């Protein structure tokens, strides 16, 4: 496998690799980097076929890695790799940022935040190998607009890039009792509208209203509705439904 310049139709990277996968572009320097495979090992080469990261890794994941946001040098771009069954983090200068001693690591934010698995829990780390926040989680989702969902002991939390939670208490992830089919929903709606009292209608509303943990998510992440707190109260929403 090789790479051909699509504009000049010239062979930038000769057909010497067993696979070429993700690519990463630096628009400032007009250079492109590729994850390539030799045999069973992965490395990184540039568009001149110069080896940037040596071919000694079992996996290389460039997801959420970029040269944007003022990151224009090789040392600024960090990513997850693995070797000998252990995960770590390196940059494009192949400097080890987080040591290769963990069961699993995944990048969860473009500004170099990683979830690191230790003793069956996930901790948030930065590219300086510093733990961000103190609380371990069962799972940490990817960050969007500086916030992410995290889960621990059947509770959901919203955390920021410093590892801070909104309140420290989170919300219980209780099963939401809804409807399993449109037919079931239509029949329940008819029963509720024909009922002699409001209790049946109230129970119907509880099933179609957003769950408490979904309301918690909106309350802590949606800047468009955070100020309208009356619409984010679970009991209020059910009554309105």
PDB file of C-alpha atoms in Angstrom:
ATOM      1  CA  UNK A   1       0.000   0.000   0.000  1.00  0.00           C
ATOM      2  CA  UNK A   2       1.221   3.522  -0.849  1.00  0.00           C
ATOM      3  CA  UNK A   3      -0.087   7.076  -1.242  1.00  0.00           C
ATOM      4  CA  UNK A   4      -0.529   9.053  -4.478  1.00  0.00           C
ATOM      5  CA  UNK A   5      -0.815  12.835  -4.581  1.00  0.00           C
ATOM      6  CA  UNK A   6      -4.320  13.327  -5.918  1.00  0.00           C
ATOM      7  CA  UNK A   7      -3.473  16.663  -7.563  1.00  0.00           C
ATOM      8  CA  UNK A   8      -0.103  15.904  -9.152  1.00  0.00           C
ATOM      9  CA  UNK A   9      -0.629  12.144  -9.578  1.00  0.00           C
ATOM     10  CA  UNK A  10       2.816  11.458  -8.126  1.00  0.00           C
ATOM     11  CA  UNK A  11       3.692   8.682  -5.694  1.00  0.00           C
ATOM     12  CA  UNK A  12       4.365  10.401  -2.367  1.00  0.00           C
ATOM     13  CA  UNK A  13       4.658   7.202  -0.368  1.00  0.00           C
ATOM     14  CA  UNK A  14       5.864   4.090  -2.196  1.00  0.00           C
ATOM     15  CA  UNK A  15       4.000   0.790  -2.093  1.00  0.00           C
ATOM     16  CA  UNK A  16       6.034  -0.677   0.758  1.00  0.00           C
ATOM     17  CA  UNK A  17       3.502  -0.861   3.593  1.00  0.00           C
ATOM     18  CA  UNK A  18       1.020  -3.534   4.578  1.00  0.00           C
ATOM     19  CA  UNK A  19      -1.598  -0.912   5.413  1.00  0.00           C
ATOM     20  CA  UNK A  20      -2.109   2.853   5.641  1.00  0.00           C
ATOM     21  CA  UNK A  21      -4.880   4.093   7.882  1.00  0.00           C
ATOM     22  CA  UNK A  22      -5.676   7.402   9.567  1.00  0.00           C
ATOM     23  CA  UNK A  23      -4.169  10.646   8.333  1.00  0.00           C
ATOM     24  CA  UNK A  24      -3.514  13.911  10.130  1.00  0.00           C
ATOM     25  CA  UNK A  25      -3.021  17.234   8.325  1.00  0.00           C
ATOM     26  CA  UNK A  26      -1.079  20.293   9.434  1.00  0.00           C
ATOM     27  CA  UNK A  27      -2.475  23.157   7.372  1.00  0.00           C
ATOM     28  CA  UNK A  28       0.159  25.568   8.707  1.00  0.00           C
ATOM     29  CA  UNK A  29       3.095  23.556   7.370  1.00  0.00           C
ATOM     30  CA  UNK A  30       1.088  21.843   4.606  1.00  0.00           C
ATOM     31  CA  UNK A  31       2.287  18.436   5.755  1.00  0.00           C
ATOM     32  CA  UNK A  32       0.281  15.247   6.189  1.00  0.00           C
ATOM     33  CA  UNK A  33       0.979  12.343   8.524  1.00  0.00           C
ATOM     34  CA  UNK A  34      -0.228   8.756   8.116  1.00  0.00           C
ATOM     35  CA  UNK A  35      -0.554   5.763  10.411  1.00  0.00           C
ATOM     36  CA  UNK A  36       1.092   2.918   8.496  1.00  0.00           C
ATOM     37  CA  UNK A  37       1.636  -0.762   9.167  1.00  0.00           C
ATOM     38  CA  UNK A  38       4.703  -2.940   8.568  1.00  0.00           C
ATOM     39  CA  UNK A  39       3.873  -6.539   9.308  1.00  0.00           C
ATOM     40  CA  UNK A  40       2.025  -6.435  12.610  1.00  0.00           C
ATOM     41  CA  UNK A  41       3.476  -3.162  13.881  1.00  0.00           C
ATOM     42  CA  UNK A  42       2.217   0.384  13.421  1.00  0.00           C
ATOM     43  CA  UNK A  43       4.096   3.651  13.074  1.00  0.00           C
ATOM     44  CA  UNK A  44       3.631   7.130  11.629  1.00  0.00           C
ATOM     45  CA  UNK A  45       5.149   8.474   8.397  1.00  0.00           C
ATOM     46  CA  UNK A  46       4.827  11.872   6.737  1.00  0.00           C
ATOM     47  CA  UNK A  47       3.963  12.645   3.125  1.00  0.00           C
ATOM     48  CA  UNK A  48       7.659  12.424   2.199  1.00  0.00           C
ATOM     49  CA  UNK A  49       7.785   8.870   3.558  1.00  0.00           C
ATOM     50  CA  UNK A  50       9.976   9.900   6.471  1.00  0.00           C
ATOM     51  CA  UNK A  51       9.384   7.870   9.625  1.00  0.00           C
ATOM     52  CA  UNK A  52       8.015  10.098  12.394  1.00  0.00           C
ATOM     53  CA  UNK A  53       7.003   7.412  14.900  1.00  0.00           C
ATOM     54  CA  UNK A  54       8.852   4.107  14.797  1.00  0.00           C
ATOM     55  CA  UNK A  55       7.084   0.894  13.822  1.00  0.00           C
ATOM     56  CA  UNK A  56       6.849  -0.777  17.206  1.00  0.00           C
ATOM     57  CA  UNK A  57       3.248  -0.240  18.311  1.00  0.00           C
ATOM     58  CA  UNK A  58       0.308  -2.636  18.255  1.00  0.00           C
ATOM     59  CA  UNK A  59      -2.274   0.159  17.992  1.00  0.00           C
ATOM     60  CA  UNK A  60      -2.157   3.887  17.252  1.00  0.00           C
ATOM     61  CA  UNK A  61      -5.300   5.995  17.617  1.00  0.00           C
ATOM     62  CA  UNK A  62      -5.258   9.537  16.200  1.00  0.00           C
ATOM     63  CA  UNK A  63      -8.906  10.187  17.098  1.00  0.00           C
ATOM     64  CA  UNK A  64      -9.369  13.704  18.573  1.00  0.00           C
ATOM     65  CA  UNK A  65      -5.743  14.531  17.706  1.00  0.00           C
ATOM     66  CA  UNK A  66      -5.175  17.611  15.554  1.00  0.00           C
ATOM     67  CA  UNK A  67      -2.917  20.571  14.785  1.00  0.00           C
ATOM     68  CA  UNK A  68      -5.732  23.046  15.362  1.00  0.00           C
ATOM     69  CA  UNK A  69      -6.003  25.516  18.225  1.00  0.00           C
ATOM     70  CA  UNK A  70      -2.423  26.741  18.006  1.00  0.00           C
ATOM     71  CA  UNK A  71      -0.920  23.236  18.046  1.00  0.00           C
ATOM     72  CA  UNK A  72       1.514  23.481  15.118  1.00  0.00           C
ATOM     73  CA  UNK A  73       4.490  21.376  16.176  1.00  0.00           C
ATOM     74  CA  UNK A  74       4.959  17.627  16.490  1.00  0.00           C
ATOM     75  CA  UNK A  75       5.298  17.850  20.252  1.00  0.00           C
ATOM     76  CA  UNK A  76       1.835  19.428  20.550  1.00  0.00           C
ATOM     77  CA  UNK A  77      -0.063  16.475  19.061  1.00  0.00           C
ATOM     78  CA  UNK A  78      -0.643  13.653  21.527  1.00  0.00           C
ATOM     79  CA  UNK A  79      -2.390  10.338  20.938  1.00  0.00           C
ATOM     80  CA  UNK A  80      -2.999   6.912  22.430  1.00  0.00           C
ATOM     81  CA  UNK A  81      -0.901   3.915  21.426  1.00  0.00           C
ATOM     82  CA  UNK A  82      -0.337   0.425  22.777  1.00  0.00           C
ATOM     83  CA  UNK A  83       2.485  -2.105  22.845  1.00  0.00           C
ATOM     84  CA  UNK A  84       2.973  -5.436  24.580  1.00  0.00           C
ATOM     85  CA  UNK A  85      -0.625  -5.323  25.760  1.00  0.00           C
ATOM     86  CA  UNK A  86      -0.306  -2.003  27.610  1.00  0.00           C
ATOM     87  CA  UNK A  87      -1.615   1.452  26.683  1.00  0.00           C
ATOM     88  CA  UNK A  88       0.158   4.788  26.934  1.00  0.00           C
ATOM     89  CA  UNK A  89       0.217   8.242  25.333  1.00  0.00           C
ATOM     90  CA  UNK A  90       2.945   9.696  23.089  1.00  0.00           C
ATOM     91  CA  UNK A  91       3.299  12.701  20.801  1.00  0.00           C
ATOM     92  CA  UNK A  92       4.540  12.944  17.217  1.00  0.00           C
ATOM     93  CA  UNK A  93       8.093  13.313  18.526  1.00  0.00           C
ATOM     94  CA  UNK A  94       7.520   9.874  20.083  1.00  0.00           C
ATOM     95  CA  UNK A  95       7.990  11.280  23.566  1.00  0.00           C
ATOM     96  CA  UNK A  96       6.194   9.192  26.177  1.00  0.00           C
ATOM     97  CA  UNK A  97       3.646  11.421  27.927  1.00  0.00           C
ATOM     98  CA  UNK A  98       1.712   8.768  29.863  1.00  0.00           C
ATOM     99  CA  UNK A  99       3.680   5.549  30.499  1.00  0.00           C
ATOM    100  CA  UNK A 100       2.761   2.273  28.835  1.00  0.00           C
ATOM    101  CA  UNK A 101       1.486   0.491  31.912  1.00  0.00           C
ATOM    102  CA  UNK A 102      -2.292   0.755  31.710  1.00  0.00           C
ATOM    103  CA  UNK A 103      -4.957  -1.740  30.683  1.00  0.00           C
ATOM    104  CA  UNK A 104      -6.765   0.816  28.523  1.00  0.00           C
ATOM    105  CA  UNK A 105      -6.578   4.513  27.619  1.00  0.00           C
ATOM    106  CA  UNK A 106      -8.858   6.560  25.390  1.00  0.00           C
ATOM    107  CA  UNK A 107      -8.644  10.197  24.378  1.00  0.00           C
ATOM    108  CA  UNK A 108     -11.852  11.994  25.377  1.00  0.00           C
ATOM    109  CA  UNK A 109     -11.122  15.643  24.500  1.00  0.00           C
ATOM    110  CA  UNK A 110      -9.145  17.510  21.850  1.00  0.00           C
ATOM    111  CA  UNK A 111      -7.365  19.496  24.559  1.00  0.00           C
ATOM    112  CA  UNK A 112      -5.425  16.399  25.566  1.00  0.00           C
ATOM    113  CA  UNK A 113      -7.611  14.725  28.165  1.00  0.00           C
ATOM    114  CA  UNK A 114      -7.644  10.949  28.505  1.00  0.00           C
ATOM    115  CA  UNK A 115      -9.617   8.389  30.448  1.00  0.00           C
ATOM    116  CA  UNK A 116      -7.185   5.917  31.988  1.00  0.00           C
ATOM    117  CA  UNK A 117      -8.333   2.552  33.292  1.00  0.00           C
ATOM    118  CA  UNK A 118      -6.939   1.516  36.664  1.00  0.00           C
ATOM    119  CA  UNK A 119      -8.351  -1.302  38.806  1.00  0.00           C
ATOM    120  CA  UNK A 120     -11.570  -1.459  36.745  1.00  0.00           C
ATOM    121  CA  UNK A 121     -12.239   2.285  37.144  1.00  0.00           C
ATOM    122  CA  UNK A 122     -11.557   5.227  34.849  1.00  0.00           C
ATOM    123  CA  UNK A 123      -9.606   8.303  35.921  1.00  0.00           C
ATOM    124  CA  UNK A 124      -9.186  11.530  33.972  1.00  0.00           C
ATOM    125  CA  UNK A 125      -5.592  12.413  33.023  1.00  0.00           C
ATOM    126  CA  UNK A 126      -3.944  15.181  31.017  1.00  0.00           C
ATOM    127  CA  UNK A 127      -0.950  14.826  28.688  1.00  0.00           C
ATOM    128  CA  UNK A 128       1.424  15.739  31.549  1.00  0.00           C
ATOM    129  CA  UNK A 129       0.489  12.449  33.236  1.00  0.00           C
ATOM    130  CA  UNK A 130      -1.414  14.363  35.931  1.00  0.00           C
ATOM    131  CA  UNK A 131      -4.686  13.083  37.310  1.00  0.00           C
ATOM    132  CA  UNK A 132      -7.481  15.600  36.737  1.00  0.00           C
ATOM    133  CA  UNK A 133     -10.042  15.486  39.546  1.00  0.00           C
ATOM    134  CA  UNK A 134     -10.048  12.877  42.282  1.00  0.00           C
ATOM    135  CA  UNK A 135     -13.101  10.725  41.656  1.00  0.00           C
ATOM    136  CA  UNK A 136     -12.865   7.378  39.812  1.00  0.00           C
ATOM    137  CA  UNK A 137     -15.723   6.511  37.458  1.00  0.00           C
ATOM    138  CA  UNK A 138     -17.224   3.418  35.885  1.00  0.00           C
ATOM    139  CA  UNK A 139     -17.275   5.280  32.558  1.00  0.00           C
ATOM    140  CA  UNK A 140     -16.376   8.700  31.157  1.00  0.00           C
ATOM    141  CA  UNK A 141     -17.912   9.894  27.887  1.00  0.00           C
ATOM    142  CA  UNK A 142     -16.241  12.212  25.386  1.00  0.00           C
ATOM    143  CA  UNK A 143     -16.230  15.937  26.105  1.00  0.00           C
ATOM    144  CA  UNK A 144     -18.404  18.360  24.177  1.00  0.00           C
ATOM    145  CA  UNK A 145     -18.199  22.116  24.765  1.00  0.00           C
ATOM    146  CA  UNK A 146     -16.008  21.512  27.794  1.00  0.00           C
ATOM    147  CA  UNK A 147     -18.368  19.078  29.537  1.00  0.00           C
ATOM    148  CA  UNK A 148     -18.749  15.301  29.678  1.00  0.00           C
ATOM    149  CA  UNK A 149     -20.980  12.730  31.274  1.00  0.00           C
ATOM    150  CA  UNK A 150     -19.415  10.389  33.825  1.00  0.00           C
ATOM    151  CA  UNK A 151     -20.970   7.427  35.623  1.00  0.00           C
ATOM    152  CA  UNK A 152     -20.279   5.849  39.003  1.00  0.00           C
ATOM    153  CA  UNK A 153     -22.340   3.357  41.033  1.00  0.00           C
ATOM    154  CA  UNK A 154     -25.464   3.825  38.892  1.00  0.00           C
ATOM    155  CA  UNK A 155     -25.296   7.628  39.179  1.00  0.00           C
ATOM    156  CA  UNK A 156     -24.679  10.126  36.394  1.00  0.00           C
ATOM    157  CA  UNK A 157     -22.467  13.203  36.781  1.00  0.00           C
ATOM    158  CA  UNK A 158     -21.539  16.132  34.567  1.00  0.00           C
ATOM    159  CA  UNK A 159     -17.825  16.978  34.775  1.00  0.00           C
ATOM    160  CA  UNK A 160     -15.744  19.772  33.283  1.00  0.00           C
ATOM    161  CA  UNK A 161     -12.193  19.633  31.909  1.00  0.00           C
ATOM    162  CA  UNK A 162     -10.815  20.189  35.422  1.00  0.00           C
ATOM    163  CA  UNK A 163     -12.607  17.095  36.699  1.00  0.00           C
ATOM    164  CA  UNK A 164     -15.088  19.129  38.727  1.00  0.00           C
ATOM    165  CA  UNK A 165     -18.666  17.887  39.036  1.00  0.00           C
ATOM    166  CA  UNK A 166     -21.678  20.188  38.969  1.00  0.00           C
ATOM    167  CA  UNK A 167     -22.705  19.374  42.533  1.00  0.00           C
ATOM    168  CA  UNK A 168     -20.845  16.246  43.556  1.00  0.00           C
ATOM    169  CA  UNK A 169     -24.058  14.287  43.980  1.00  0.00           C
ATOM    170  CA  UNK A 170     -25.100  13.529  40.419  1.00  0.00           C
ATOM    171  CA  UNK A 171     -28.420  11.829  39.738  1.00  0.00           C
ATOM    172  CA  UNK A 172     -29.536   8.214  40.068  1.00  0.00           C
ATOM    173  CA  UNK A 173     -29.757   6.270  36.803  1.00  0.00           C
ATOM    174  CA  UNK A 174     -33.128   4.704  37.506  1.00  0.00           C
ATOM    175  CA  UNK A 175     -34.941   2.655  34.844  1.00  0.00           C
ATOM    176  CA  UNK A 176     -37.455   4.771  32.958  1.00  0.00           C
ATOM    177  CA  UNK A 177     -40.806   3.037  32.559  1.00  0.00           C
ATOM    178  CA  UNK A 178     -42.028   3.933  29.098  1.00  0.00           C
ATOM    179  CA  UNK A 179     -43.861   2.170  26.283  1.00  0.00           C
ATOM    180  CA  UNK A 180     -42.504  -0.640  24.152  1.00  0.00           C
ATOM    181  CA  UNK A 181     -44.621   0.016  21.034  1.00  0.00           C
ATOM    182  CA  UNK A 182     -46.740   2.678  19.338  1.00  0.00           C
ATOM    183  CA  UNK A 183     -49.790   0.457  19.790  1.00  0.00           C
ATOM    184  CA  UNK A 184     -49.212   0.275  23.553  1.00  0.00           C
ATOM    185  CA  UNK A 185     -48.766   4.061  23.728  1.00  0.00           C
ATOM    186  CA  UNK A 186     -51.974   4.731  21.738  1.00  0.00           C
ATOM    187  CA  UNK A 187     -54.000   2.383  23.926  1.00  0.00           C
ATOM    188  CA  UNK A 188     -52.627   3.952  27.110  1.00  0.00           C
ATOM    189  CA  UNK A 189     -53.387   7.431  25.778  1.00  0.00           C
ATOM    190  CA  UNK A 190     -56.980   6.453  25.026  1.00  0.00           C
ATOM    191  CA  UNK A 191     -57.362   4.965  28.518  1.00  0.00           C
ATOM    192  CA  UNK A 192     -55.917   8.109  30.092  1.00  0.00           C
ATOM    193  CA  UNK A 193     -58.213  10.455  28.163  1.00  0.00           C
ATOM    194  CA  UNK A 194     -61.292   8.370  29.012  1.00  0.00           C
ATOM    195  CA  UNK A 195     -60.417   7.896  32.681  1.00  0.00           C
ATOM    196  CA  UNK A 196     -62.723   9.331  35.342  1.00  0.00           C
ATOM    197  CA  UNK A 197     -59.865  10.832  37.343  1.00  0.00           C
ATOM    198  CA  UNK A 198     -56.476  12.429  36.639  1.00  0.00           C
ATOM    199  CA  UNK A 199     -54.397   9.669  38.236  1.00  0.00           C
ATOM    200  CA  UNK A 200     -54.424   7.570  35.081  1.00  0.00           C
ATOM    201  CA  UNK A 201     -53.477  10.617  32.998  1.00  0.00           C
ATOM    202  CA  UNK A 202     -50.698  11.481  35.454  1.00  0.00           C
ATOM    203  CA  UNK A 203     -49.247   7.960  35.199  1.00  0.00           C
ATOM    204  CA  UNK A 204     -49.371   8.232  31.406  1.00  0.00           C
ATOM    205  CA  UNK A 205     -47.517  11.565  31.576  1.00  0.00           C
ATOM    206  CA  UNK A 206     -44.802  10.040  33.771  1.00  0.00           C
ATOM    207  CA  UNK A 207     -44.109   7.464  31.063  1.00  0.00           C
ATOM    208  CA  UNK A 208     -43.831   9.920  28.169  1.00  0.00           C
ATOM    209  CA  UNK A 209     -42.022  12.723  30.031  1.00  0.00           C
ATOM    210  CA  UNK A 210     -38.204  12.855  29.937  1.00  0.00           C
ATOM    211  CA  UNK A 211     -36.546  10.818  32.680  1.00  0.00           C
ATOM    212  CA  UNK A 212     -35.101  12.509  35.753  1.00  0.00           C
ATOM    213  CA  UNK A 213     -31.518  11.838  34.689  1.00  0.00           C
ATOM    214  CA  UNK A 214     -32.238  13.281  31.218  1.00  0.00           C
ATOM    215  CA  UNK A 215     -33.594  16.439  32.861  1.00  0.00           C
ATOM    216  CA  UNK A 216     -30.436  16.534  34.986  1.00  0.00           C
ATOM    217  CA  UNK A 217     -28.369  16.354  31.807  1.00  0.00           C
ATOM    218  CA  UNK A 218     -30.246  19.277  30.212  1.00  0.00           C
ATOM    219  CA  UNK A 219     -30.077  21.322  33.390  1.00  0.00           C
ATOM    220  CA  UNK A 220     -26.299  21.026  33.586  1.00  0.00           C
ATOM    221  CA  UNK A 221     -25.267  21.101  29.938  1.00  0.00           C
ATOM    222  CA  UNK A 222     -27.779  23.130  27.924  1.00  0.00           C
ATOM    223  CA  UNK A 223     -26.896  26.836  28.041  1.00  0.00           C
ATOM    224  CA  UNK A 224     -30.046  27.646  26.090  1.00  0.00           C
ATOM    225  CA  UNK A 225     -32.393  26.435  28.803  1.00  0.00           C
ATOM    226  CA  UNK A 226     -30.354  26.647  31.995  1.00  0.00           C
ATOM    227  CA  UNK A 227     -31.916  30.002  32.899  1.00  0.00           C
ATOM    228  CA  UNK A 228     -35.448  28.615  32.596  1.00  0.00           C
ATOM    229  CA  UNK A 229     -35.182  26.485  35.704  1.00  0.00           C
ATOM    230  CA  UNK A 230     -38.941  26.022  36.025  1.00  0.00           C
ATOM    231  CA  UNK A 231     -38.837  23.942  32.855  1.00  0.00           C
ATOM    232  CA  UNK A 232     -36.066  21.754  34.266  1.00  0.00           C
ATOM    233  CA  UNK A 233     -37.848  20.599  37.399  1.00  0.00           C
ATOM    234  CA  UNK A 234     -38.810  16.947  37.007  1.00  0.00           C
ATOM    235  CA  UNK A 235     -42.142  17.153  38.861  1.00  0.00           C
ATOM    236  CA  UNK A 236     -43.079  20.349  37.009  1.00  0.00           C
ATOM    237  CA  UNK A 237     -42.385  18.741  33.642  1.00  0.00           C
ATOM    238  CA  UNK A 238     -44.570  15.724  34.451  1.00  0.00           C
ATOM    239  CA  UNK A 239     -47.469  17.963  35.489  1.00  0.00           C
ATOM    240  CA  UNK A 240     -47.101  19.995  32.308  1.00  0.00           C
ATOM    241  CA  UNK A 241     -47.163  16.841  30.233  1.00  0.00           C
TER     242      UNK A 241
END
